[in-house]
CSV table of C-alpha atoms in Angstrom, one decimal:
chain,number,residue,atom,x,y,z
A,1,MET,CA,-87.1,98.6,-14.2
A,2,SER,CA,-83.3,99.0,-14.1
A,3,LYS,CA,-80.8,99.0,-16.7
A,4,PHE,CA,-78.3,97.4,-14.6
A,5,ASN,CA,-78.5,93.9,-13.7
A,6,LYS,CA,-76.5,92.3,-11.0
A,7,LYS,CA,-74.4,89.1,-12.0
A,8,LYS,CA,-75.8,85.9,-11.3
A,9,GLY,CA,-73.6,83.4,-9.7
A,10,GLY,CA,-70.1,84.2,-8.3
A,11,GLU,CA,-68.4,82.6,-11.3
A,12,LEU,CA,-64.9,83.2,-12.1
A,13,PRO,CA,-63.7,84.3,-15.5
A,14,ALA,CA,-61.8,82.0,-17.8
A,15,VAL,CA,-58.1,82.5,-17.5
A,16,ASN,CA,-56.9,84.2,-20.5
A,17,THR,CA,-54.0,81.7,-22.1
A,18,ALA,CA,-52.9,83.9,-25.1
A,19,SER,CA,-49.5,84.6,-23.7
A,20,LEU,CA,-48.8,80.8,-22.6
A,21,PRO,CA,-46.9,80.1,-25.8
A,22,ASP,CA,-44.6,83.1,-25.4
A,23,ILE,CA,-43.9,82.3,-21.9
A,24,VAL,CA,-43.0,78.6,-23.0
A,25,PHE,CA,-40.6,79.9,-25.4
A,26,MET,CA,-38.8,82.2,-23.5
A,27,LEU,CA,-38.3,79.7,-20.8
A,28,LEU,CA,-36.8,77.3,-23.5
A,29,PHE,CA,-34.7,79.7,-24.9
A,30,PHE,CA,-33.6,81.0,-21.5
A,31,PHE,CA,-32.7,77.2,-20.3
A,32,MET,CA,-31.3,76.6,-24.0
A,33,VAL,CA,-28.6,79.6,-23.2
A,34,VAL,CA,-27.7,78.7,-19.7
A,35,THR,CA,-27.5,75.3,-20.1
A,36,VAL,CA,-23.6,73.9,-19.7
A,37,LEU,CA,-22.9,70.8,-21.6
A,38,ARG,CA,-19.9,68.7,-20.5
A,39,LYS,CA,-17.3,68.2,-23.1
A,40,ASP,CA,-15.4,65.5,-21.5
A,41,ASN,CA,-16.6,62.3,-20.1
A,42,LEU,CA,-13.9,61.7,-17.5
A,43,MET,CA,-12.9,58.2,-17.3
A,44,VAL,CA,-9.7,58.5,-15.1
A,45,LYS,CA,-9.6,59.3,-11.4
A,46,GLN,CA,-9.2,62.9,-10.8
A,47,GLN,CA,-8.2,63.7,-7.4
A,48,LEU,CA,-6.0,66.9,-8.2
A,49,PRO,CA,-2.8,68.1,-5.9
A,50,LYS,CA,-3.5,71.4,-4.1
A,51,ALA,CA,-1.9,74.7,-5.0
A,52,ASP,CA,-1.7,78.1,-3.3
A,53,GLN,CA,-0.9,80.3,-6.6
A,54,VAL,CA,-3.5,79.5,-9.1
A,55,GLU,CA,-4.6,81.6,-12.4
A,56,LYS,CA,-7.7,81.2,-14.3
A,57,LEU,CA,-7.0,79.5,-17.9
A,58,GLN,CA,-8.4,80.7,-20.8
A,59,LYS,CA,-10.5,77.9,-22.4
A,60,ASP,CA,-10.4,78.9,-26.0
A,61,ARG,CA,-6.8,77.9,-26.7
A,62,SER,CA,-6.2,75.0,-24.5
A,63,VAL,CA,-6.1,71.2,-25.1
A,64,TYR,CA,-6.8,68.9,-21.9
A,65,ILE,CA,-4.6,66.0,-21.0
A,66,TYR,CA,-5.9,63.7,-18.1
A,67,ALA,CA,-3.5,61.3,-16.7
A,68,GLY,CA,-4.7,59.1,-13.9
A,69,LYS,CA,-5.6,55.6,-13.0
A,70,PRO,CA,-9.1,54.8,-14.4
A,71,SER,CA,-12.0,55.5,-12.6
A,72,ALA,CA,-13.8,52.8,-10.6
A,73,ARG,CA,-16.3,51.7,-13.4
A,74,TYR,CA,-13.5,51.3,-16.2
A,75,GLN,CA,-11.2,49.4,-13.9
A,76,GLU,CA,-12.4,46.3,-14.8
A,77,LYS,CA,-11.9,46.7,-18.7
A,78,TYR,CA,-8.6,48.8,-18.7
A,79,GLY,CA,-7.1,47.9,-15.4
A,80,THR,CA,-5.3,49.9,-12.7
A,81,GLU,CA,-2.3,51.3,-14.4
A,82,GLY,CA,-2.2,54.7,-15.2
A,83,LYS,CA,-3.7,56.0,-18.6
A,84,ILE,CA,-3.9,59.1,-20.6
A,85,GLN,CA,-7.2,60.3,-21.6
A,86,ILE,CA,-7.5,63.2,-24.3
A,87,GLY,CA,-11.3,64.2,-24.9
A,88,ASP,CA,-13.3,60.9,-24.5
A,89,LYS,CA,-10.9,58.3,-25.5
A,90,TYR,CA,-7.9,56.7,-23.3
A,91,THR,CA,-4.4,56.7,-25.6
A,92,ASP,CA,-0.9,55.8,-24.9
A,93,VAL,CA,2.4,57.4,-25.3
A,94,THR,CA,2.6,56.3,-28.9
A,95,GLY,CA,-0.7,57.6,-30.0
A,96,LEU,CA,-0.2,61.0,-27.9
A,97,GLN,CA,1.0,62.3,-31.2
A,98,PHE,CA,-2.0,61.9,-33.4
A,99,ALA,CA,-4.4,62.7,-30.7
A,100,LEU,CA,-2.8,66.0,-29.8
A,101,THR,CA,-2.6,66.8,-33.7
A,102,GLU,CA,-6.2,65.9,-34.0
A,103,GLU,CA,-7.4,68.1,-30.8
A,104,ARG,CA,-5.1,71.2,-32.2
A,105,ALA,CA,-6.8,70.8,-35.6
A,106,LYS,CA,-10.0,71.6,-33.8
A,107,LEU,CA,-9.2,75.2,-32.4
A,108,LEU,CA,-9.4,78.2,-34.4
A,109,PRO,CA,-6.8,78.5,-37.3
A,110,GLU,CA,-5.5,81.4,-35.6
A,111,LEU,CA,-4.8,79.9,-32.1
A,112,GLN,CA,-3.2,76.6,-33.3
A,113,ASN,CA,0.5,78.0,-33.2
A,114,SER,CA,-0.4,79.0,-29.6
A,115,VAL,CA,-1.6,76.1,-28.1
A,116,VAL,CA,-1.4,76.0,-24.3
A,117,VAL,CA,-1.7,72.1,-23.2
A,118,ALA,CA,-3.4,71.6,-19.8
A,119,LEU,CA,-2.1,69.0,-17.9
A,120,LYS,CA,-4.9,67.5,-15.1
A,121,VAL,CA,-2.9,65.0,-13.5
A,122,ASP,CA,-4.4,62.6,-10.4
A,123,GLU,CA,-2.0,63.1,-7.7
A,124,ASP,CA,-1.2,59.4,-7.5
A,125,THR,CA,0.1,58.9,-11.0
A,126,ASN,CA,3.3,57.8,-11.8
A,127,THR,CA,6.0,60.3,-12.4
A,128,GLY,CA,6.8,58.6,-15.4
A,129,LEU,CA,3.8,58.7,-17.0
A,130,VAL,CA,3.9,62.5,-16.9
A,131,THR,CA,7.6,62.9,-18.0
A,132,ASP,CA,6.6,60.6,-21.0
A,133,ILE,CA,3.8,63.2,-21.8
A,134,LYS,CA,6.1,66.1,-21.7
A,135,GLU,CA,8.6,64.8,-23.9
A,136,LYS,CA,6.1,64.1,-26.9
A,137,LEU,CA,4.9,67.6,-26.2
A,138,ARG,CA,8.3,68.7,-26.6
A,139,ASP,CA,8.9,66.5,-29.8
A,140,LEU,CA,5.5,68.3,-31.2
A,141,ASN,CA,6.8,71.8,-30.3
A,142,MET,CA,3.9,72.0,-27.7
A,143,VAL,CA,6.1,73.8,-25.1
A,144,LYS,CA,3.3,76.0,-23.4
A,145,VAL,CA,2.0,73.5,-20.5
A,146,ILE,CA,0.5,74.1,-17.1
A,147,TYR,CA,-0.9,72.1,-14.7
A,148,ILE,CA,-4.5,71.9,-13.4
A,149,THR,CA,-4.9,72.0,-9.9
A,150,THR,CA,-7.2,72.9,-7.1
A,151,PRO,CA,-6.8,75.7,-4.7
A,152,GLY,CA,-5.3,75.1,-1.2
A,153,ASN,CA,-2.1,74.4,0.5
A,154,GLU,CA,-0.9,70.6,0.5
A,155,LEU,CA,0.6,71.3,3.8
A,156,THR,CA,-1.9,72.9,6.0
A,157,ASP,CA,-5.0,71.4,4.6
A,158,LYS,CA,-4.7,67.9,5.9
């Protein structure tokens, strides 16, 4: 009689699932960290003009103002005339002061006096609307204004 017996049947051993919860939580944590949530729901058309000299903007000290005609899904409700959007709400020139003060208050206290206003203006927007925005910004002493564009050259990229 021998001490060693051959295995009967060629069955595979059961899969060890002890480390499965660790892997699931690691994946969950990874996707929570790398997922970027969109801050604003764009309600205006944004076909930005092109510029050949662009720089990256520091997002921690900026307030975004979107200007343009309402996008296709909002035209029935708001019409086709140029609108101003701050955050997720439309505002007019008279309500701009309140909206900008509210957005400035959301920034860190040490950055509230050095706010950079970023204008994302559709290329088909009326210049009068942009002038009205700039006058309100001057009244609020928010004079650091930049225009957001797309890289390229308007003359050669057509």
